[in-house]
Short mmCIF file of C-alpha atoms in Angstrom, two decimals:
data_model
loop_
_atom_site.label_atom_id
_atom_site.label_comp_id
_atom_site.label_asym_id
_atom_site.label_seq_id
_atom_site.Cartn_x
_atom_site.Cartn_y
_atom_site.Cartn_z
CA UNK A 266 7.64 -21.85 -13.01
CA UNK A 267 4.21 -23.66 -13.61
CA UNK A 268 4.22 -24.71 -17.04
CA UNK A 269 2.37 -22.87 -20.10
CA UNK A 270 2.94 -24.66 -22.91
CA UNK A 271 -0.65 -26.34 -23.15
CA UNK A 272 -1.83 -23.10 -22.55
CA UNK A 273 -3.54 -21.15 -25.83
CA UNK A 274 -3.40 -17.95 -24.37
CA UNK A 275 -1.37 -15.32 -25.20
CA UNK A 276 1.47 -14.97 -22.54
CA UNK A 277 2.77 -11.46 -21.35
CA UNK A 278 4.56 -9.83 -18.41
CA UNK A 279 3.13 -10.11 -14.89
CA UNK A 280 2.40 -6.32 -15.24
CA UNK A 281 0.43 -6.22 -18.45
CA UNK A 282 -1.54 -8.69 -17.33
CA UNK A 283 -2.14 -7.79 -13.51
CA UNK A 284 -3.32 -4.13 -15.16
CA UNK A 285 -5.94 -5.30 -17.12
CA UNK A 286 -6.88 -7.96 -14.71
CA UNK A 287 -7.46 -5.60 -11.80
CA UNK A 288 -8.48 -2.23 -13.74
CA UNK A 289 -9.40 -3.14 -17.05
CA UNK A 290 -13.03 -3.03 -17.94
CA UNK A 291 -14.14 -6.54 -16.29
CA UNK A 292 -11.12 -6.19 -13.90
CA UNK A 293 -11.30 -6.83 -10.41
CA UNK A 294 -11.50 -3.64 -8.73
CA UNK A 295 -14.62 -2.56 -10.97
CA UNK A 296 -16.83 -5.14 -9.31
CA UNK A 297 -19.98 -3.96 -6.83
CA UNK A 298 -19.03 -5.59 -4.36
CA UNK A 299 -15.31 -4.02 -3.73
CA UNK A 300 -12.50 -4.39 -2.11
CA UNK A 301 -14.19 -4.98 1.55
CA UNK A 302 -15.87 -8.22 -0.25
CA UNK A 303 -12.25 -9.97 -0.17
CA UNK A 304 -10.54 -9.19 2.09
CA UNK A 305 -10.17 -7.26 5.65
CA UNK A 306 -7.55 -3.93 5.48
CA UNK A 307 -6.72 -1.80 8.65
CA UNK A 308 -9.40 0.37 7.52
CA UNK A 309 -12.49 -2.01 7.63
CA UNK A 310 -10.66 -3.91 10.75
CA UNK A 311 -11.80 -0.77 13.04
CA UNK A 312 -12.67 2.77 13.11
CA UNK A 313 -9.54 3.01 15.05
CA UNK A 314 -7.87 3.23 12.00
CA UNK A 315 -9.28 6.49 10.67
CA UNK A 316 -9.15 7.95 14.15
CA UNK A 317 -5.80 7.85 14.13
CA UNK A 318 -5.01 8.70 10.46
CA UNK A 319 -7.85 11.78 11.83
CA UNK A 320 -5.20 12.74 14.79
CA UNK A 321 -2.20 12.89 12.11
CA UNK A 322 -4.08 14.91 9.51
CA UNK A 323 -4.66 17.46 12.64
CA UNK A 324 -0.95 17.13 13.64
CA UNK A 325 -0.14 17.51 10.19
CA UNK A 326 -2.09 20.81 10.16
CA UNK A 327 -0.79 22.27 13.28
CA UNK A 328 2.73 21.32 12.00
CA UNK A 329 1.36 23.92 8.75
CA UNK A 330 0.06 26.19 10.82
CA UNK A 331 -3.57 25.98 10.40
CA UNK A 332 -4.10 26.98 6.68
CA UNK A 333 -7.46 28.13 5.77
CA UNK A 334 -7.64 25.02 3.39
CA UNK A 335 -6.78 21.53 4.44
CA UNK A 336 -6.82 18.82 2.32
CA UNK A 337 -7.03 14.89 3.32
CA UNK A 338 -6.44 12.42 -0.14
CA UNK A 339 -7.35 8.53 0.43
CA UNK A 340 -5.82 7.09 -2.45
CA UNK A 341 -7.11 3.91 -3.60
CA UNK A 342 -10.12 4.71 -1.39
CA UNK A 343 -12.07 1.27 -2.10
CA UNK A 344 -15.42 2.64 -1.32
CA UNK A 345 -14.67 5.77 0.44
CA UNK A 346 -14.45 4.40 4.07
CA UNK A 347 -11.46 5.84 5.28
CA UNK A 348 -12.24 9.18 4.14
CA UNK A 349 -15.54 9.51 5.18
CA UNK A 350 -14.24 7.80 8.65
CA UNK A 351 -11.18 10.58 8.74
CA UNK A 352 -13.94 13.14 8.49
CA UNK A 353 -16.03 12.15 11.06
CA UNK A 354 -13.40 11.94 13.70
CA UNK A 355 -12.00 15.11 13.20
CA UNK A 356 -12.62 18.20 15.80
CA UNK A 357 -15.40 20.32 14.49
CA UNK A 358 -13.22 23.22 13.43
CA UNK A 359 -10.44 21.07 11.63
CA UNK A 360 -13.18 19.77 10.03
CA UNK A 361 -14.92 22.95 8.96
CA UNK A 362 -11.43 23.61 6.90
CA UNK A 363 -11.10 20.38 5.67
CA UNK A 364 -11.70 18.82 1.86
CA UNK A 365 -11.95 14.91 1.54
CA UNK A 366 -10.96 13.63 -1.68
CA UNK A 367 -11.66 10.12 -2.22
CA UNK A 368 -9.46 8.90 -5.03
CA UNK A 369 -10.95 5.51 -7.01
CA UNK A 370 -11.47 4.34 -10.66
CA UNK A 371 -14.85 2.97 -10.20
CA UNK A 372 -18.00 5.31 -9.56
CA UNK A 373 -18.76 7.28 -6.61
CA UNK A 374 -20.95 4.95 -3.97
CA UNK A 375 -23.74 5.58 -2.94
CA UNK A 376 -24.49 7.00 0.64
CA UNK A 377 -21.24 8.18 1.09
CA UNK A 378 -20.79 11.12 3.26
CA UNK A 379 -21.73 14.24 0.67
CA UNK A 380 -18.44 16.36 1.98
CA UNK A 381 -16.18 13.29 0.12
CA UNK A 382 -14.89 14.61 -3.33
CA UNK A 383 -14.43 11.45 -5.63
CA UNK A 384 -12.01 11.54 -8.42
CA UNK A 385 -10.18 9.63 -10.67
CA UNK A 386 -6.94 10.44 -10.20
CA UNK A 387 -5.23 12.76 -6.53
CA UNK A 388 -5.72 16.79 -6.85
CA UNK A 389 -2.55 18.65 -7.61
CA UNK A 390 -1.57 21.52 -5.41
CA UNK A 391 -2.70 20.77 -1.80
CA UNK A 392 -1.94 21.24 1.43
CA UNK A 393 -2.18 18.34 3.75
CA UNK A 394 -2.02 14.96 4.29
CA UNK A 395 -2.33 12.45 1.40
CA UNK A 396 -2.65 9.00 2.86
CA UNK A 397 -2.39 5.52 0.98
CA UNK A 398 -3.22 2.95 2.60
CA UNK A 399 -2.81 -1.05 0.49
CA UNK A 400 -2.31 1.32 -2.47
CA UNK A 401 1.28 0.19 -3.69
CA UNK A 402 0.70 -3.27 -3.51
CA UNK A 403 -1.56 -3.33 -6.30
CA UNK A 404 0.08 -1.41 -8.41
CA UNK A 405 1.03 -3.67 -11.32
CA UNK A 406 5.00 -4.70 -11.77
CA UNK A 407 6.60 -7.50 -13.58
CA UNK A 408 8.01 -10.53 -12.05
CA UNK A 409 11.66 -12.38 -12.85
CA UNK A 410 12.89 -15.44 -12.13
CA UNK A 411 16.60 -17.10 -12.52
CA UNK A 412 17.24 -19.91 -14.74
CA UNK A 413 19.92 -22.67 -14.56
CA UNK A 414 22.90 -20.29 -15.88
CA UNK A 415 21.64 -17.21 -13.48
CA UNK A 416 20.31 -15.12 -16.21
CA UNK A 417 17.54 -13.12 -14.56
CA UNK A 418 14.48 -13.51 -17.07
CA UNK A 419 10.89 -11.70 -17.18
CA UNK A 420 8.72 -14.74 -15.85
CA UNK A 421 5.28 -14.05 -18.21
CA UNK A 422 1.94 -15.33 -17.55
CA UNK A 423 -1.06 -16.16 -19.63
CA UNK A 424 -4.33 -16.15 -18.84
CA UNK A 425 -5.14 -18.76 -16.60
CA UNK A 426 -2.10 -18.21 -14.53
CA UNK A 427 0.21 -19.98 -16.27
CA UNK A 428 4.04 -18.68 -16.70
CA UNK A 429 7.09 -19.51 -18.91
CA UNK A 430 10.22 -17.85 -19.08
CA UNK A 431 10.43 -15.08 -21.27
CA UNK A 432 13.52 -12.85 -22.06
CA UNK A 433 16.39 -11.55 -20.33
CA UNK A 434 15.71 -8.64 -17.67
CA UNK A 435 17.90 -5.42 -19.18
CA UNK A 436 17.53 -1.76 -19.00
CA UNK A 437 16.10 0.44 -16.16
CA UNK A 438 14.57 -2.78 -14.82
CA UNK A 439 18.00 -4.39 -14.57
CA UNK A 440 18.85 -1.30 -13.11
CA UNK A 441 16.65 -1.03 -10.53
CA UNK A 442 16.92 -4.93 -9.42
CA UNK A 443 20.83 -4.33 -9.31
CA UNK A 444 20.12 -1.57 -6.38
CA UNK A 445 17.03 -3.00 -4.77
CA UNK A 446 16.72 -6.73 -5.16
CA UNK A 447 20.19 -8.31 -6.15
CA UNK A 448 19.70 -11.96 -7.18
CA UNK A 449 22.44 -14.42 -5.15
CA UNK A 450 24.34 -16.12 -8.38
CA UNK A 451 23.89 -13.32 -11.12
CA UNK A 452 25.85 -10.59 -11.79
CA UNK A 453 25.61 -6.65 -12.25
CA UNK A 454 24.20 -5.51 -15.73
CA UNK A 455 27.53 -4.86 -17.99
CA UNK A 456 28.54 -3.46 -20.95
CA UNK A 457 27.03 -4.39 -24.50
CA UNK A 458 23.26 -5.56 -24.06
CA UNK A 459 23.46 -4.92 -20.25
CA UNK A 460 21.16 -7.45 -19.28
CA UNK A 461 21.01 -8.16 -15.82
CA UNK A 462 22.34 -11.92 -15.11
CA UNK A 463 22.86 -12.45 -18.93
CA UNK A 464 27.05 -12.85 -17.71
CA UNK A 465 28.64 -15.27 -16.26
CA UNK A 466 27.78 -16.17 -13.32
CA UNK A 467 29.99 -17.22 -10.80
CA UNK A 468 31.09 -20.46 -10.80
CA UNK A 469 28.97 -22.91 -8.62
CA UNK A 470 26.91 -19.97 -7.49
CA UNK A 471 23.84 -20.02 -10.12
CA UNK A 472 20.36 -20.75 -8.14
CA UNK A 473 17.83 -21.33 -10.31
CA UNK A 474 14.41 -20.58 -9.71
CA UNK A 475 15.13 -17.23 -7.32
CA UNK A 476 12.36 -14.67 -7.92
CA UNK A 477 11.79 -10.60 -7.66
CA UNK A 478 9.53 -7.92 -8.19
CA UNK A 479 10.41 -5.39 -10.24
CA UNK A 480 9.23 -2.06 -7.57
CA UNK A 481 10.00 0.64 -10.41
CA UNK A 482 6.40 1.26 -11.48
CA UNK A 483 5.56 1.18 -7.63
CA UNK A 484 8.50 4.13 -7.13
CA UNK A 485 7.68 6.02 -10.10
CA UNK A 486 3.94 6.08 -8.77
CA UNK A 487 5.26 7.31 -5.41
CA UNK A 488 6.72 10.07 -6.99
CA UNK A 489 3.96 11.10 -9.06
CA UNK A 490 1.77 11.06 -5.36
CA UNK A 491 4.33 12.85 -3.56
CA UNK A 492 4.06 15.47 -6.38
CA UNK A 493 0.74 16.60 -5.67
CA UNK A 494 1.80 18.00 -1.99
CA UNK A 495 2.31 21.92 -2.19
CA UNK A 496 2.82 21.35 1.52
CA UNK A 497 1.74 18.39 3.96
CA UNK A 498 2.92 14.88 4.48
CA UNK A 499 2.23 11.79 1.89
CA UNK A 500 2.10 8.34 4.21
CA UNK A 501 1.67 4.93 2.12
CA UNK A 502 0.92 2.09 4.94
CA UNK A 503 1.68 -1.68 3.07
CA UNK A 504 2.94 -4.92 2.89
CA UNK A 505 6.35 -4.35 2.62
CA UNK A 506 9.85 -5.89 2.83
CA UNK A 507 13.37 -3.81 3.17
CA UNK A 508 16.63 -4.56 1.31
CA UNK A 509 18.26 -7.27 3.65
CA UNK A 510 15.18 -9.42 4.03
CA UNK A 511 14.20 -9.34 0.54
CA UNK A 512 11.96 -12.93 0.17
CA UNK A 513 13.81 -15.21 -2.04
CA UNK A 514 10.84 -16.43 -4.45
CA UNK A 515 8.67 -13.06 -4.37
CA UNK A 516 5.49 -11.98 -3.00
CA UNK A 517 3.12 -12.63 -5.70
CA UNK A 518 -0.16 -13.72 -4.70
CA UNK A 519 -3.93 -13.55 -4.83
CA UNK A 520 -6.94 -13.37 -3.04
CA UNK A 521 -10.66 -14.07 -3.26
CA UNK A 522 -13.52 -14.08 -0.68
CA UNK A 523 -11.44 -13.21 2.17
CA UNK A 524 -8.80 -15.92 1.50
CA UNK A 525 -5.26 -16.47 -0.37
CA UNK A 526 -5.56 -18.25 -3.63
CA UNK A 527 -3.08 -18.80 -7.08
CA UNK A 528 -2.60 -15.23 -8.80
CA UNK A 529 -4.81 -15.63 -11.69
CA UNK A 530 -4.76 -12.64 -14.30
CA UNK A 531 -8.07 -13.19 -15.62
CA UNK A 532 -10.35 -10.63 -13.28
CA UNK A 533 -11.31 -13.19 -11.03
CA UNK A 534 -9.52 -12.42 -7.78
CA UNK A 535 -7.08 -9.61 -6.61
CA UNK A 536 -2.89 -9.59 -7.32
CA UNK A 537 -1.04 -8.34 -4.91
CA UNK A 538 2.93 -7.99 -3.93
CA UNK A 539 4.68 -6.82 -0.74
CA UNK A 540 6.54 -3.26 -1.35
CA UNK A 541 9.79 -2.38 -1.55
CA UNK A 542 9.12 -0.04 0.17
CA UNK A 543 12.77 1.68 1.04
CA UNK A 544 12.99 1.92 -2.61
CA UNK A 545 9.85 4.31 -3.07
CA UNK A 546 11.00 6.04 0.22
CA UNK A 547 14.24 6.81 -1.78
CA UNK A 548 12.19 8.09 -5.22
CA UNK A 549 11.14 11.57 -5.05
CA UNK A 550 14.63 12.61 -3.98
CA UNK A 551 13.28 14.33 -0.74
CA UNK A 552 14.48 14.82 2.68
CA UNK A 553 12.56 13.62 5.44
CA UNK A 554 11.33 10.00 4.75
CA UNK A 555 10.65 8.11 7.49
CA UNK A 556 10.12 4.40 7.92
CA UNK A 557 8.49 2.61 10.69
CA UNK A 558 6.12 -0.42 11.61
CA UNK A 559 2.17 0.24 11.62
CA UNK A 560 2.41 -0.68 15.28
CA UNK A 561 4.73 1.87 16.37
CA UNK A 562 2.84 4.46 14.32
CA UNK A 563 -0.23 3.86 15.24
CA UNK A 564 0.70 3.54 18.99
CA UNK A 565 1.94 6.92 18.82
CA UNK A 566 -1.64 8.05 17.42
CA UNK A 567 -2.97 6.83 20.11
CA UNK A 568 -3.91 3.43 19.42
CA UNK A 569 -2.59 1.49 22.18
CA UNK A 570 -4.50 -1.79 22.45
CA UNK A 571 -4.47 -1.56 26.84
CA UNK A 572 -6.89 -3.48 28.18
CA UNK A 573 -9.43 -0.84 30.45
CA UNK A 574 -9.04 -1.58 34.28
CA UNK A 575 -11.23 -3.82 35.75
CA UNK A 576 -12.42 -1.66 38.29
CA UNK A 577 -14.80 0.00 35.29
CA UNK A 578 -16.35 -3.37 34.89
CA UNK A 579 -17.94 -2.66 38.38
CA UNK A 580 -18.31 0.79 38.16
CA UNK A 581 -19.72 1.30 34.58
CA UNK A 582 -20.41 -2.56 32.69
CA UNK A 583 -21.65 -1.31 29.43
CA UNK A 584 -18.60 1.33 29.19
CA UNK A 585 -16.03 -1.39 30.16
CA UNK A 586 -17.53 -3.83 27.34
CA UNK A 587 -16.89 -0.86 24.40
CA UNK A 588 -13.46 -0.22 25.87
CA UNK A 589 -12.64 -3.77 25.75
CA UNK A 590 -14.23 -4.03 22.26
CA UNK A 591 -11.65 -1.32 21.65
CA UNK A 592 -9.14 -2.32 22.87
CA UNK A 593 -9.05 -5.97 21.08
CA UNK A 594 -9.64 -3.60 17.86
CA UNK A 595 -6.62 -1.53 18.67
CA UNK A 596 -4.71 -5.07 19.04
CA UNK A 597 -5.43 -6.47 15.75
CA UNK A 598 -4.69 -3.33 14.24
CA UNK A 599 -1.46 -3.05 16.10
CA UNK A 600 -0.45 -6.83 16.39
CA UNK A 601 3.55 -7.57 14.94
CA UNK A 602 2.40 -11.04 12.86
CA UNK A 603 -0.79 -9.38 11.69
CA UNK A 604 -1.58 -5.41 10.80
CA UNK A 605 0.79 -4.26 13.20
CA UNK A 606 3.51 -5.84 10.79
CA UNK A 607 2.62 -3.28 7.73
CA UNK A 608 5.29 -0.98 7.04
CA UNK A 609 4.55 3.10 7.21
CA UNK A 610 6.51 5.08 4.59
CA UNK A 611 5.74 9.36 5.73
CA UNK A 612 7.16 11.55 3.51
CA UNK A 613 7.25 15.42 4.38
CA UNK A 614 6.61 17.92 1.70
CA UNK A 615 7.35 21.34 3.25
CA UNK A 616 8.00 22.11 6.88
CA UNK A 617 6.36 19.26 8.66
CA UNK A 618 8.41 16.81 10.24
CA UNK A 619 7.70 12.95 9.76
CA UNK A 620 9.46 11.86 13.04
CA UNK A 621 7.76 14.78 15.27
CA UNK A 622 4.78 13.75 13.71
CA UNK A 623 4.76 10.23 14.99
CA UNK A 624 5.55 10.12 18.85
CA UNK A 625 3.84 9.50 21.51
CA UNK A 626 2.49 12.90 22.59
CA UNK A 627 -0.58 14.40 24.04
CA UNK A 628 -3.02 16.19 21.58
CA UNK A 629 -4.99 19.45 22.11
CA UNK A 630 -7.81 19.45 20.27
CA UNK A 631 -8.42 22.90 17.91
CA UNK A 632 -11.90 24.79 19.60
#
């Protein structure tokens, strides 16, 4: 851990601190600029993007059978781009039927499309598809690290980024890191205090310095998302990891101005952490979940990243230069070490199907 002890600030758990650095009242994600001003998500990387998230939320209806009301949630919207985007690619009559809710702490931007709804928090009771796109990654958890002896303890931060160990991990947190994130050299929570790490343990086997992210805010804020589906499909697209290729020192990290920098809790740059994400998939208790790579998911949208033929290059120049524009859009968005690499949670609410909902198949657009 980077030391703290010249530090005068006050020193607290990775997840007080990350919530008031990104959402408190001089946090991060309250400044004019937004999101788009530091770095580059799927959604600013192309319209792509929302054209395909578009083709879903009509799949998604079909799958309902057309209600008279369709809903289409961006949580964490940044500055409303996906939504507005979603609305503009959909098929007239979808559209007609369809309410964009933009969900965001900061105010409502302005210029964006009128038909957006912006609100603080998702709408309870709809039908349709809520979509999340680099949501759970920024929601705030608390970060461990082992010691010499294996005892897993909350690693806690002060302002200017600098961490100390703090107290052994116990509880529901102990819990959860048991199931999800098992530490190599510490053992099970017990009986007594129940602390996980705090026994023995085994000989030879303690590695010290072995770090985790604690993903039970991130589940229980799943759950709470999920919720608000009557009927429809919830999809969170993040960084993400699975148990079996959990990283061995974390995820933590920052970013400013479009580049990776030291997590700093102080407002000055955005925290992030990859999801564990098989853990929120397995939070609401619900049938259905489905896991996959952006790349396959999108690729079943429709976003294939094919180069056009060359023949069009004769035949029609300008219309072979926006195909190729498109189709080096669709690769970024779909490439394995880049976008491509994101993980897709889609969980059903209701009768659609997440796996029918994601092949390959033709669309017929509603008249």
């Amino acid at each position: 851990m980077r030391d703290a002890t010249r530090s005068p600030a006050r020193a607290r758990g990775w997840r007080e601190a990350t919530e008031e650095a990104l959402y408190g009242p001089d946090g991060f994600y309250r400044r004019p600029e937004g999101p788009a001003g530091h770095f580059r998500t799927s959604v600013h990387a192309s319209p792509l993007f929302a054209g395909a998230v578009a083709r879903l939320l009509c799949r998604v209806d079909a799958a309902l059978g057309h209600p008279p009301e369709l809903a289409f949630v961006d949580m964490a919207a940044g500055r409303g781009e996906l939504a507005a985007g979603v609305l503009a690619a959909l098929p007239p009559a979808v559209a007609a039927r369809t309410t964009a809710y933009a969900v965001e702490i900061t105010r409502r931007p302005g210029g964006l499309d009128p038909r957006v709804r912006w609100l603080p928090a998702p709408p309870h009771g709809i039908t349709g598809l809520l979509f999340a796109n680099e949501w759970l990654d920024n929601v705030p958890l608390d970060v461990v690290e082992t010691d010499g002896a294996g005892v897993v303890r909350r690693v806690l931060v002060a302002g200017d980024g600098t961490e100390r160990p703090g107290a052994p991990v116990e509880g529901a947190d102990a819990a959860w890191l048991t199931r999800w994130w098992p530490l190599p050299g510490t053992t099970a929570p017990g009986t007594g205090a129940g602390a996980a790490g705090t026994r023995e343990a085994a000989a030879g086997a303690a590695v010290p310095g072995l770090r985790a992210e604690i993903g039970l805010p991130r589940d229980t804020a799943w759950t709470s998302a999920v919720a608000t589906l009557e009927r429809g499909l919830a999809v969170a697209a993040d960084y993400a990891h699975t148990a079996g290729a959990r990283p061995p020192y974390g995820t933590l990290a920052g970013f400013r101005e479009g580049r990776e920098t030291a997590p700093v809790p102080d407002g000055s740059c955005d925290i992030t952490a990859h999801v564990a994400l098989d853990a929120c998939a397995a939070a609401p208790g619900l049938p259905g979940a489905l896991l996959l790579p952006q790349r396959e998911a999108l690729r079943a949208l429709g976003v294939t990243g094919a180069r056009p033929p060359l023949a069009l290059a004769s035949r029609d120049p300008a219309a072979y230069v926006r195909a190729l524009a498109g189709a080096s859009e669709a690769a970024e968005l779909t490439a394995p070490d880049g976008l491509g690499g994101f993980l897709w949670l889609a969980q059903p609410v209701g009768p659609p199907d997440a796996s029918a909902l994601l092949v390959d198949v033709a669309d017929h657009e509603e008249q």
